[in-house]
PDB file of C-alpha atoms in Angstrom:
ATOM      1  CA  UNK A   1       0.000   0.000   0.000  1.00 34.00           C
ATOM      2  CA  UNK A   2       1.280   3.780  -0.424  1.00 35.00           C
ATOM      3  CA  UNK A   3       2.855   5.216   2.988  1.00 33.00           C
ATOM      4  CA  UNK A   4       0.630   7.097   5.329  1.00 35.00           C
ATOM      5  CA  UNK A   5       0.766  10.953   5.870  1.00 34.00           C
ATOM      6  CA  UNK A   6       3.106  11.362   2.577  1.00 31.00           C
ATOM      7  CA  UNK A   7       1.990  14.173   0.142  1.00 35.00           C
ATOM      8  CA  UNK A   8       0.460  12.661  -2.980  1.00 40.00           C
ATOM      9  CA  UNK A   9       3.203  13.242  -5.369  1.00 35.00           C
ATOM     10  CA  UNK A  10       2.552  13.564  -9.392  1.00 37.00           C
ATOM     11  CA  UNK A  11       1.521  10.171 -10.968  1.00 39.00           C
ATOM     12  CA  UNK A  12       2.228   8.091  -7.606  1.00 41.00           C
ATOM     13  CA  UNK A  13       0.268   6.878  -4.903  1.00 43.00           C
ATOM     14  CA  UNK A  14      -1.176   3.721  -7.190  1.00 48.00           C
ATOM     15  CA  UNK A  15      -1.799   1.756  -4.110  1.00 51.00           C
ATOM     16  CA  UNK A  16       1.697  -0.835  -4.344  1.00 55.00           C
ATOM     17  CA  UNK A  17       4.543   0.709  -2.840  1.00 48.00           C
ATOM     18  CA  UNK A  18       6.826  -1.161  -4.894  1.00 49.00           C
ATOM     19  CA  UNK A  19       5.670  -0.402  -7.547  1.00 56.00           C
ATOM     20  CA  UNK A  20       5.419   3.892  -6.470  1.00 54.00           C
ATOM     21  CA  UNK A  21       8.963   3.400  -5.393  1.00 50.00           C
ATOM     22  CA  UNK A  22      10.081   1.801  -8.761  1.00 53.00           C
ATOM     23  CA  UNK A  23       7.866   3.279 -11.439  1.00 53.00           C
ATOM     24  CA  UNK A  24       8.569   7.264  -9.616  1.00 54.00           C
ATOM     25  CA  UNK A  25      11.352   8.311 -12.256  1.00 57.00           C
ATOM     26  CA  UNK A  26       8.974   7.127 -14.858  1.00 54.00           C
ATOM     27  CA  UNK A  27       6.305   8.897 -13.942  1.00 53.00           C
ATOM     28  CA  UNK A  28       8.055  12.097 -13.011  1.00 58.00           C
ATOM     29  CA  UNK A  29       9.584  12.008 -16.147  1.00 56.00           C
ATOM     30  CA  UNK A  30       5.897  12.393 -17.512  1.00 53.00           C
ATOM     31  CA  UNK A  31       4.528  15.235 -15.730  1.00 54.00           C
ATOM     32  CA  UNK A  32       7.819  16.991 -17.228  1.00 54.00           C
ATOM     33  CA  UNK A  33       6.904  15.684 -20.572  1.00 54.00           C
ATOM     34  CA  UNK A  34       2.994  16.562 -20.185  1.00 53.00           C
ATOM     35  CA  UNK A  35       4.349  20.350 -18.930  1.00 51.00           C
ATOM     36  CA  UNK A  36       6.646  21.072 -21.911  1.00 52.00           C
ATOM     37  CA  UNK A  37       4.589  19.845 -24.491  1.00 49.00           C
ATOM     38  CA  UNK A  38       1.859  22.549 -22.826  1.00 50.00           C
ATOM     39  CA  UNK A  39       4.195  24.841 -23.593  1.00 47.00           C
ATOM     40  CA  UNK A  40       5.366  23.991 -26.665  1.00 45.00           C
ATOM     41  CA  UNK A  41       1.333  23.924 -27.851  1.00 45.00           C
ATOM     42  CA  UNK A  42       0.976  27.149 -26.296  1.00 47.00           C
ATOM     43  CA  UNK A  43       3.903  29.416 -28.228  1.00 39.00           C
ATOM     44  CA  UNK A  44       3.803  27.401 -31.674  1.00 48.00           C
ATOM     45  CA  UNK A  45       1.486  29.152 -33.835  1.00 40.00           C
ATOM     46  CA  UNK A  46       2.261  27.014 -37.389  1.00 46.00           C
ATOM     47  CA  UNK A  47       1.960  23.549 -34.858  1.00 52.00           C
ATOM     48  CA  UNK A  48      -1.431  24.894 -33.924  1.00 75.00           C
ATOM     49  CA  UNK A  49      -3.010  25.537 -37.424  1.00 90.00           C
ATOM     50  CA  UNK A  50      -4.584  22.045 -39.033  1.00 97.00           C
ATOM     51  CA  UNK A  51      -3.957  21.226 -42.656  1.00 97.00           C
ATOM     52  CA  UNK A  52      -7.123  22.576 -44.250  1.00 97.00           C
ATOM     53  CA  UNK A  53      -5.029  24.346 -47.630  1.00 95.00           C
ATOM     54  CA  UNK A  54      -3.009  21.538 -48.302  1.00 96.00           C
ATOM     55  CA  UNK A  55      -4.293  18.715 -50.117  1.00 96.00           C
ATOM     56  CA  UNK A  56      -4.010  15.151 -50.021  1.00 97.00           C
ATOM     57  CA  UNK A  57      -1.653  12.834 -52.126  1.00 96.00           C
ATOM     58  CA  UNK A  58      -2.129  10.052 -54.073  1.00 96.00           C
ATOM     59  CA  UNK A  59       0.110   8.117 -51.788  1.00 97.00           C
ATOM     60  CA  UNK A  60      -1.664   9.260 -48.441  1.00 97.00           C
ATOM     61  CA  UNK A  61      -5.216   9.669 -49.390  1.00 97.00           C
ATOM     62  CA  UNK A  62      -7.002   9.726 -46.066  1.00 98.00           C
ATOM     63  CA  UNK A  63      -6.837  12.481 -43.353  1.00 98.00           C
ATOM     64  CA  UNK A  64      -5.603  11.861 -40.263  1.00 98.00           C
ATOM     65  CA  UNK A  65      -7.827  12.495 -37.471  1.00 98.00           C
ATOM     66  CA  UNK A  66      -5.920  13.139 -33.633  1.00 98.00           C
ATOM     67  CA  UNK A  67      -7.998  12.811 -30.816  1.00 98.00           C
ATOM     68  CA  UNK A  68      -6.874  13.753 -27.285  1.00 97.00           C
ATOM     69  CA  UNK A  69      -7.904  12.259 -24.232  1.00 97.00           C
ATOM     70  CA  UNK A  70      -9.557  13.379 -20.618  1.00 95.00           C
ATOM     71  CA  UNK A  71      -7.683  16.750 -19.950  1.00 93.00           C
ATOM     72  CA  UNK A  72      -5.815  17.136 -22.533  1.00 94.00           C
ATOM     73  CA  UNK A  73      -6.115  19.082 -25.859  1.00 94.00           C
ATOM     74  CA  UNK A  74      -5.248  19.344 -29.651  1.00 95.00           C
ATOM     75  CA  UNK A  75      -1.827  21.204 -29.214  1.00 93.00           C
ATOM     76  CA  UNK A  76       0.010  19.493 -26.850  1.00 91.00           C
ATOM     77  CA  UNK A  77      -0.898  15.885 -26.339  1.00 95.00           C
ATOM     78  CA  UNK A  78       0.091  15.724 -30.300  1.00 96.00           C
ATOM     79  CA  UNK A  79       3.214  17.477 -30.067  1.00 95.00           C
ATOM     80  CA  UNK A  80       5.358  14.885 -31.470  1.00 96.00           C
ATOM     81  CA  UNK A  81       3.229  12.906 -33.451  1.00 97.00           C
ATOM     82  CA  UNK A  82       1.809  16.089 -35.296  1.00 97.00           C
ATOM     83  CA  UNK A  83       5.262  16.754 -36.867  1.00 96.00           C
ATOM     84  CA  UNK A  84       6.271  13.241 -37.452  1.00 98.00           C
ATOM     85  CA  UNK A  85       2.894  12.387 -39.340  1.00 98.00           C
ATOM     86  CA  UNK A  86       3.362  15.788 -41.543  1.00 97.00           C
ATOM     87  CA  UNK A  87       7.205  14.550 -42.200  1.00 97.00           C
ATOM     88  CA  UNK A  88       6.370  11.162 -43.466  1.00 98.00           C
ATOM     89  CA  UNK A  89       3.123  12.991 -45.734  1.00 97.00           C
ATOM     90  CA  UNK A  90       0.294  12.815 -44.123  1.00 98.00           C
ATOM     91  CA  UNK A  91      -2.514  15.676 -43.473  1.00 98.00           C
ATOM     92  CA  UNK A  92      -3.231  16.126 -40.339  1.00 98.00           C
ATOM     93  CA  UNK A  93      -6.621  17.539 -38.234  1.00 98.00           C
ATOM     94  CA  UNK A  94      -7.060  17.615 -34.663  1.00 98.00           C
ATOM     95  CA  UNK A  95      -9.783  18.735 -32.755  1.00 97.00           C
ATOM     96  CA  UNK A  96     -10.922  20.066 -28.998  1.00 96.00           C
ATOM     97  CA  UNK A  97     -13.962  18.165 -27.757  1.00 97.00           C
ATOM     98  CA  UNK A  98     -15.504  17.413 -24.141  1.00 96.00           C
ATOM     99  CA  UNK A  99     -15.337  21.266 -23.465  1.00 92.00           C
ATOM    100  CA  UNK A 100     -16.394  21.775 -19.594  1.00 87.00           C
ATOM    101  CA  UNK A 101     -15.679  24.347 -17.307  1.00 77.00           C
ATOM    102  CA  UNK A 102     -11.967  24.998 -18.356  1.00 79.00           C
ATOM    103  CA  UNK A 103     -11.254  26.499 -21.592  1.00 79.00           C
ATOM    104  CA  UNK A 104      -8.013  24.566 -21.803  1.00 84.00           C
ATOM    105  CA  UNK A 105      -7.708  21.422 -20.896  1.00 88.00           C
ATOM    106  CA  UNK A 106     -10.853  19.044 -22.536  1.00 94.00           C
ATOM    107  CA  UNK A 107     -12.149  15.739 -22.690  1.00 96.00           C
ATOM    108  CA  UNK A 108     -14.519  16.742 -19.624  1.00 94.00           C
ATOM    109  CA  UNK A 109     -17.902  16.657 -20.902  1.00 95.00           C
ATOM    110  CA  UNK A 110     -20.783  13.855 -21.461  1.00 96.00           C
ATOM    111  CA  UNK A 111     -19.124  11.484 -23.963  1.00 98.00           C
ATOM    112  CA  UNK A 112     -21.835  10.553 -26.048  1.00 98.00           C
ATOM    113  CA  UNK A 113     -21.642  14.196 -26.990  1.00 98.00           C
ATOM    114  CA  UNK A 114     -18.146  14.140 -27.703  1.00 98.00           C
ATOM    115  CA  UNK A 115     -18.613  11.372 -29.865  1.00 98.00           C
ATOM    116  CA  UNK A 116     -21.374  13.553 -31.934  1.00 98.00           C
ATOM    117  CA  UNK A 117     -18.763  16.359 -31.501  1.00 98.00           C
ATOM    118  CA  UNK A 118     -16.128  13.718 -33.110  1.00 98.00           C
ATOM    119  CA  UNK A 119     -18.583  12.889 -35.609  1.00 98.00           C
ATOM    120  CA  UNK A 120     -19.347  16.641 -36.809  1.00 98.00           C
ATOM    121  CA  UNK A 121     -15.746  17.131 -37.257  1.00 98.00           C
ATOM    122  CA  UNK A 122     -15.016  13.955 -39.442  1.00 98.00           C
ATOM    123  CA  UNK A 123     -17.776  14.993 -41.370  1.00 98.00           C
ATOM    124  CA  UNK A 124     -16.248  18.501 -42.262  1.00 98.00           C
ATOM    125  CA  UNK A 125     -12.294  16.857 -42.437  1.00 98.00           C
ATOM    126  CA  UNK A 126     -14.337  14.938 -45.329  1.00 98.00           C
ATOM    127  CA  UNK A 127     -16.189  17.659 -46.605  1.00 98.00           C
ATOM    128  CA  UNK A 128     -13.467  19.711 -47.053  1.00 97.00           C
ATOM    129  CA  UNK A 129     -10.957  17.367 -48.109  1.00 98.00           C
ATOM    130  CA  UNK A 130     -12.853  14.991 -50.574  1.00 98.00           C
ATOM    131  CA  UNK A 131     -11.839  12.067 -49.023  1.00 98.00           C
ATOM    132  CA  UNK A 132     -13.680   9.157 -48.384  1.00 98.00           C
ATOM    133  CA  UNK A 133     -12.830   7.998 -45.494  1.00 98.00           C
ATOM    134  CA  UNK A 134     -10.226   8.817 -41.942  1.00 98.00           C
ATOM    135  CA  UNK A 135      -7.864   7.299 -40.165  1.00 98.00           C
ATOM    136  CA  UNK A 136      -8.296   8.159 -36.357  1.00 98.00           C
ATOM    137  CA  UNK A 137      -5.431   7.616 -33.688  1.00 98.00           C
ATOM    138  CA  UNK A 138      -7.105   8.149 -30.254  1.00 98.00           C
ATOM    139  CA  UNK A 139      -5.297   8.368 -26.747  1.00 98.00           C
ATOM    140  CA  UNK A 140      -6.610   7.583 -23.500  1.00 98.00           C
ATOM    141  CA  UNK A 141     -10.586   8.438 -23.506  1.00 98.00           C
ATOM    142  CA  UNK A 142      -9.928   9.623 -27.040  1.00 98.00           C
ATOM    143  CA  UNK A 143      -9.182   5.809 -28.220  1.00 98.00           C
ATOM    144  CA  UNK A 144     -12.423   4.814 -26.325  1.00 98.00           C
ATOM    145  CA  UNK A 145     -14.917   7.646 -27.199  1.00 98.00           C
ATOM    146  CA  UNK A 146     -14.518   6.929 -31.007  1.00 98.00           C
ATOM    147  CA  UNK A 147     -15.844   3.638 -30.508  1.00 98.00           C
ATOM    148  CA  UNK A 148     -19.341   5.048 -29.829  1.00 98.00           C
ATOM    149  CA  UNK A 149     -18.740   7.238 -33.218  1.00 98.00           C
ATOM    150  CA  UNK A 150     -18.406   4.075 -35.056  1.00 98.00           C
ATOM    151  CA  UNK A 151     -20.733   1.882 -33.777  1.00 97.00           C
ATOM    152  CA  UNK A 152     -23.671   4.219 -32.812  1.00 98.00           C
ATOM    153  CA  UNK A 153     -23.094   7.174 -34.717  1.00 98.00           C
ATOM    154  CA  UNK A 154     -22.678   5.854 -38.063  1.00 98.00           C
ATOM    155  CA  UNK A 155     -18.409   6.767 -38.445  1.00 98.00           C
ATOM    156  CA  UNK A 156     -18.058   2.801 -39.522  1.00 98.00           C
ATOM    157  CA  UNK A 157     -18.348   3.925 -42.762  1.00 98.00           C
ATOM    158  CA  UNK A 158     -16.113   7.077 -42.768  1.00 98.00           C
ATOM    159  CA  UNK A 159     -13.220   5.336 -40.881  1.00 98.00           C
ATOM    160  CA  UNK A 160     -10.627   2.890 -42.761  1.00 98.00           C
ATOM    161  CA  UNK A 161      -7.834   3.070 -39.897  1.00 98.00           C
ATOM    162  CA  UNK A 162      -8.519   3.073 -35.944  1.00 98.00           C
ATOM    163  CA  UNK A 163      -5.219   3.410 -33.825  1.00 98.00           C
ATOM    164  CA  UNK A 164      -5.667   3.542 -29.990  1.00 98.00           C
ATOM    165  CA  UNK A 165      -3.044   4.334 -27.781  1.00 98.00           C
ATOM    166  CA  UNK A 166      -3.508   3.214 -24.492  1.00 98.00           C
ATOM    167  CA  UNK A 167      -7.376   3.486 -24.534  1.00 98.00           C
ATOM    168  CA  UNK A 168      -9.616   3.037 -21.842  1.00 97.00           C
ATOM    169  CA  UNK A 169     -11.625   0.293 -23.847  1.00 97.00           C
ATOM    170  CA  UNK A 170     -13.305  -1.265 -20.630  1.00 97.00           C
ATOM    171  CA  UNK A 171     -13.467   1.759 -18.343  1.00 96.00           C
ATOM    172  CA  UNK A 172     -11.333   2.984 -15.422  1.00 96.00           C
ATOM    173  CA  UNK A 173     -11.028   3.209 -11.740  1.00 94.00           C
ATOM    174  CA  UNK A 174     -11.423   6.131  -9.921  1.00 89.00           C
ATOM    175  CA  UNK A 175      -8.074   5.262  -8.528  1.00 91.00           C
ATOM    176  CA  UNK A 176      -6.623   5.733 -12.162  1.00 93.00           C
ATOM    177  CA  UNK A 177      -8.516   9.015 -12.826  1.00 91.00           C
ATOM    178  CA  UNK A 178      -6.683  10.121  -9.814  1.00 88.00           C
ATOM    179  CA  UNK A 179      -3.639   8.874 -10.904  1.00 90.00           C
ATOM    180  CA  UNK A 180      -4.106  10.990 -14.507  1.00 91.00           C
ATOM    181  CA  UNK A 181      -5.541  14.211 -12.724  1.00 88.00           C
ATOM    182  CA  UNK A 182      -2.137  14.367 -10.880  1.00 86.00           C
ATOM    183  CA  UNK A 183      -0.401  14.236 -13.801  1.00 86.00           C
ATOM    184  CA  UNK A 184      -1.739  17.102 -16.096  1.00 85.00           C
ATOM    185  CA  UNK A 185      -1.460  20.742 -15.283  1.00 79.00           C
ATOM    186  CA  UNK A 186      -4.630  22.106 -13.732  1.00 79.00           C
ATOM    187  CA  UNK A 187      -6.480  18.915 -13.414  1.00 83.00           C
ATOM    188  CA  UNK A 188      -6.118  18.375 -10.319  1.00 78.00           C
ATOM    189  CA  UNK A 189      -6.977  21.855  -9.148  1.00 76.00           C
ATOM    190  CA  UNK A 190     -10.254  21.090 -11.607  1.00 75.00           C
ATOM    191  CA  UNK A 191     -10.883  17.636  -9.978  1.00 73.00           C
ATOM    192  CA  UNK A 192     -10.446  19.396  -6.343  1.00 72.00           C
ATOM    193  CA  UNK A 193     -13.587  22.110  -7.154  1.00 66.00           C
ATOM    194  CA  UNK A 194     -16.395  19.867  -5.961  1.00 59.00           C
ATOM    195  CA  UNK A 195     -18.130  16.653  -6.333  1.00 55.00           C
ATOM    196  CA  UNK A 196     -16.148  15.710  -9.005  1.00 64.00           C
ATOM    197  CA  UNK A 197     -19.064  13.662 -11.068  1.00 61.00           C
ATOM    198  CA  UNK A 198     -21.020  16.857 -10.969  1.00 65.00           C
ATOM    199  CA  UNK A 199     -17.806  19.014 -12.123  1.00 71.00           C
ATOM    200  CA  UNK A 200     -16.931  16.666 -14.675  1.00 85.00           C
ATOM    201  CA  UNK A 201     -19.570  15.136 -16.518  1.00 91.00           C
ATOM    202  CA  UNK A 202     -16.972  12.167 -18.619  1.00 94.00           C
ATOM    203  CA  UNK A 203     -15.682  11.424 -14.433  1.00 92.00           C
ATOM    204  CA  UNK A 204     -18.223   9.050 -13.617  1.00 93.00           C
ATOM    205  CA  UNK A 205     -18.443   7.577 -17.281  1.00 96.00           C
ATOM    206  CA  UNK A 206     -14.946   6.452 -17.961  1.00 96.00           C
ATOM    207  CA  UNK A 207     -15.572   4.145 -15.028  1.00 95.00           C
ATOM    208  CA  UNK A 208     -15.946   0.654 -15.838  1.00 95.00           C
ATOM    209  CA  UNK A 209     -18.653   0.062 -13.474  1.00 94.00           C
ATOM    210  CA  UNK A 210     -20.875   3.205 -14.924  1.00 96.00           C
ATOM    211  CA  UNK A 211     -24.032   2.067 -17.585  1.00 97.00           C
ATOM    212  CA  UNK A 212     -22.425   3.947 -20.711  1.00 97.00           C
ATOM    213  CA  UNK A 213     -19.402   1.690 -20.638  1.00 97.00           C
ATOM    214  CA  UNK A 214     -22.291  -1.361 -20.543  1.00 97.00           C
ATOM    215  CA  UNK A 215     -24.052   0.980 -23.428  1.00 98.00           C
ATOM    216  CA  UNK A 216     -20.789   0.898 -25.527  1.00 98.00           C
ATOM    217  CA  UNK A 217     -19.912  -3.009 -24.857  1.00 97.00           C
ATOM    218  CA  UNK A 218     -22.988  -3.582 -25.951  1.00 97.00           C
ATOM    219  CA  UNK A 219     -22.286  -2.552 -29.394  1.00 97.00           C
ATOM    220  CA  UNK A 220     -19.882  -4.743 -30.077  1.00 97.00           C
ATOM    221  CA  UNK A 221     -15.879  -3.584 -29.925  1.00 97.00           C
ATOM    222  CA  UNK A 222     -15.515  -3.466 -32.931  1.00 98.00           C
ATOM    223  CA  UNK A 223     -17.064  -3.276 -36.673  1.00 97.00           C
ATOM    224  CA  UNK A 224     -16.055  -5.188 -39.642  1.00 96.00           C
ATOM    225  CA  UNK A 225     -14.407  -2.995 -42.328  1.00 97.00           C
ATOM    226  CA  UNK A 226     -12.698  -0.807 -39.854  1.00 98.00           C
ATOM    227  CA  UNK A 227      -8.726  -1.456 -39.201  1.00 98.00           C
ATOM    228  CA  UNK A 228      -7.958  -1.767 -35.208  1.00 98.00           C
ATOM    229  CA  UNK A 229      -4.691  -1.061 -33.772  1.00 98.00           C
ATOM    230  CA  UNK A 230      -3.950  -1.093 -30.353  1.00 98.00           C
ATOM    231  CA  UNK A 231      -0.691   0.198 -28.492  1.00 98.00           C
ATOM    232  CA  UNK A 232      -0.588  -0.543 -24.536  1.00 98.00           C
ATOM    233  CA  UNK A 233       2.232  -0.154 -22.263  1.00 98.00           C
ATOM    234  CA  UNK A 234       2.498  -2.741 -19.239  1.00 98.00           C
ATOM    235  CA  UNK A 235       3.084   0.355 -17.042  1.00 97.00           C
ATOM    236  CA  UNK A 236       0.046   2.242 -17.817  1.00 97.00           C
ATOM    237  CA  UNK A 237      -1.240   3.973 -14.441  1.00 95.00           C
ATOM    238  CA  UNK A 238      -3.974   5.066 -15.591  1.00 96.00           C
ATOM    239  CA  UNK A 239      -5.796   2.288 -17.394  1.00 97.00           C
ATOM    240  CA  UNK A 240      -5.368  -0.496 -15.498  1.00 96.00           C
ATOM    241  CA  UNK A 241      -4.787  -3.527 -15.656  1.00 96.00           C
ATOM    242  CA  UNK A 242      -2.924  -2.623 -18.836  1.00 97.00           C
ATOM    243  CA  UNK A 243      -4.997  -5.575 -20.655  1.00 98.00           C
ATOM    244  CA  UNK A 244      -7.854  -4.076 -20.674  1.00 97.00           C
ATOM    245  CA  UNK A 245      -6.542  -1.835 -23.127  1.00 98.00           C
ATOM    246  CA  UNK A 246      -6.820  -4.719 -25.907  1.00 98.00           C
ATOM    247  CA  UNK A 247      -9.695  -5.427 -28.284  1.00 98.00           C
ATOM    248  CA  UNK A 248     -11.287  -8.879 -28.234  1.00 97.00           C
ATOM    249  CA  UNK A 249      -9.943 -10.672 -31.335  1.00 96.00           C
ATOM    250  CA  UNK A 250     -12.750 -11.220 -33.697  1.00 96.00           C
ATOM    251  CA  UNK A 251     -13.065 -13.608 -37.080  1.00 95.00           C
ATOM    252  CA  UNK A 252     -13.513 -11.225 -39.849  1.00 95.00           C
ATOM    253  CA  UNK A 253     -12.625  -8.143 -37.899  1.00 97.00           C
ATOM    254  CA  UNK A 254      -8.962  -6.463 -38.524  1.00 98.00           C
ATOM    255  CA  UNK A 255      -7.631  -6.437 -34.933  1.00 98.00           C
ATOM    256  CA  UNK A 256      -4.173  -5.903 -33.720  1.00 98.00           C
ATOM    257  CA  UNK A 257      -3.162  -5.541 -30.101  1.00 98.00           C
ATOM    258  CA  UNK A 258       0.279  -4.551 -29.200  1.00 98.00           C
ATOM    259  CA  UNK A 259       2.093  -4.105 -25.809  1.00 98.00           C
ATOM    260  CA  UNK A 260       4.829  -1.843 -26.197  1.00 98.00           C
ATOM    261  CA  UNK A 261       7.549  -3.880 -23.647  1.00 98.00           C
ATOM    262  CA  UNK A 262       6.533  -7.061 -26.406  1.00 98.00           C
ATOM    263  CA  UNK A 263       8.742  -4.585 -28.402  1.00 98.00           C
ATOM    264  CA  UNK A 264      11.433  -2.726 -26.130  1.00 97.00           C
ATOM    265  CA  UNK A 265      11.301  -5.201 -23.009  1.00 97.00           C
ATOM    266  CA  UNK A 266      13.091  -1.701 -21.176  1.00 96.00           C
ATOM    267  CA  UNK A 267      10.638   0.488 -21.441  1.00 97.00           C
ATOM    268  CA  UNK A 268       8.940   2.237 -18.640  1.00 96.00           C
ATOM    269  CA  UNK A 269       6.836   4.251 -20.225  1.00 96.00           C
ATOM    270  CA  UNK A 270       3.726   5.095 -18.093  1.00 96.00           C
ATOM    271  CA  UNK A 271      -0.012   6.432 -19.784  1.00 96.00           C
ATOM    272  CA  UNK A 272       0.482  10.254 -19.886  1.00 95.00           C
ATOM    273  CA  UNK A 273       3.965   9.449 -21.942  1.00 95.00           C
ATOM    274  CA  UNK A 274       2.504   7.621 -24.835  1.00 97.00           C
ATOM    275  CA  UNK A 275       1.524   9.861 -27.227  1.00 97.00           C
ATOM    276  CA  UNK A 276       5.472  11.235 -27.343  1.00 96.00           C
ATOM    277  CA  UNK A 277       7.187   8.075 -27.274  1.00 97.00           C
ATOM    278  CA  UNK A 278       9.126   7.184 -30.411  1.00 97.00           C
ATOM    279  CA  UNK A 279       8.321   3.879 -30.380  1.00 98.00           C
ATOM    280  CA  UNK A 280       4.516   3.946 -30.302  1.00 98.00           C
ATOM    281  CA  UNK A 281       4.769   6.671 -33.131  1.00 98.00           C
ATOM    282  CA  UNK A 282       6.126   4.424 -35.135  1.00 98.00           C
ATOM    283  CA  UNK A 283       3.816   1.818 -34.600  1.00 98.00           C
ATOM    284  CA  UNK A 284       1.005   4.411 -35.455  1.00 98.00           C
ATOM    285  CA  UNK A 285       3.167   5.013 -38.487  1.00 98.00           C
ATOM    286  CA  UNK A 286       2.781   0.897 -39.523  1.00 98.00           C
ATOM    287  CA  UNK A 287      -1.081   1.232 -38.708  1.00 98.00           C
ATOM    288  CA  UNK A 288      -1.896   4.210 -41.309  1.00 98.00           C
ATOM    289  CA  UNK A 289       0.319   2.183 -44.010  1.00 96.00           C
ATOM    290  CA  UNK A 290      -2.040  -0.049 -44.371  1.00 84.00           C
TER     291      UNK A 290
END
């Protein structure tokens, strides 16, 4: 168990105190990583514009569609994988949804309405682009909350590639909410304003116990047509255990579930450092190519 009378620290406190004592550095290392890409997002104008005038090539002819999780928001949980997608030729469009009570951290609001908020935007990405179809890459809440897109929403049929990074697929624990809030900047002064499933309407609904994640397994996890990839780390903190990240393999269905330590056994990489590791970029890179 954690240690009694200590000050919650950033990302620790996950109830082992092996594993607080061990995984620390780690998840230190994100809060610094969460901070600077804040301000990075905040002082790079060109990183902050979508690619709306620039038009699609013959060899990438989808979109790609970046979707932030709970408190986060389009600048800087894609810091890195916003440049590295435009290097390698891809268009790129990222959008703010969940909007509730702060104006900027997101991912806060009822997510059945984020989902119709994800599906709006697809629909103009499309519009304006002339493609036919997206490829989405998700993190966190934002790898979850498309699912509802898909299969309630109609997005199956606007959606070739899905990539999730470390999505909360089968809910959370309060516990791991915690764990997150401590993480990002002004979350957990959000968190602390009240009863936090009145403050924050997505709080009680990323749990696994709440009825919309019963509402969302009952849809099925997945649609045939779509392309699932899923990137997990072993030391997620947040969405835990780590295997609940996966999708259920499914005859027909295009699923692939992928633990990053399966690749680089040394890793440590914890949830809120995901979307910036090199690694899972380039798995995200192998997803779109197909």
């Amino acid at each position: 168990m954690s240690l009694p009378g200590l000050p919650n620290l950033p990302g620790l406190n996950s109830g082992n105190i092996v594993t607080d004592v061990t995984e620390a550095p780690h998840r230190l290392h994100a809060v610094a990583q969460a901070g600077a890409a804040q301000t990075i997002a905040a002082v790079d104008v060109d990183g902050g514009a979508d690619d709306w005038d620039k038009p699609l090539t013959e060899e990438h002819p989808r979109p790609v569609v970046l979707v932030h999780g709970t408190f986060g928001n389009r600048g800087y949980t894609w810091t890195s994988a916003t440049p590295l997608l435009r290097d390698n030729g891809y268009r790129v469009f990222r959008l703010d949804y969940g909007q509730h009570l702060n104006p900027v951290i997101f991912g806060l609001g009822d997510i059945k309405r984020s989902a119709q908020q994800l599906s709006d935007f697809v629909d103009e990405v499309l519009s304006r682009t002339g493609a036919e179809k997206v490829d989405l890459v998700g993190f966190s809440q934002g790898g979850m909350m498309p699912r509802w897109f898909i299969g309630a929403l109609g997005g199956a049929a606007k959606v070739h590639n899905y990539v999730g990074i470390a999505p909360s697929h089968h809910g959370v624990t309060a516990q791991g909410l915690m764990n997150l809030a401590r993480q990002v900047p002004g979350a957990k002064e959000l968190v602390e304003q009240g009863a936090v499933g009145t403050v924050i309407p997505a709080w009680p609904q990323l749990q696994h116990d709440h009825p919309f994640q019963r509402e969302l397994a009952a849809l099925g996890e997945t649609v045939e047509g779509v392309r699932y990839t899923v990137i997990a780390t072993k030391y997620d903190d947040v969405v835990t255990p780590y295997e609940s990240c996966a999708l259920t393999l499914t005859e027909g269905h295009h699923i692939t579930n992928i633990v990053l330590q399966d690749i680089d056994p040394e890793d440590h990489t914890p949830h809120v450092s995901m979307p910036y590791n090199q690694t899972v970029l380039k798995e995200v890179l192998k997803a779109l190519a197909d």
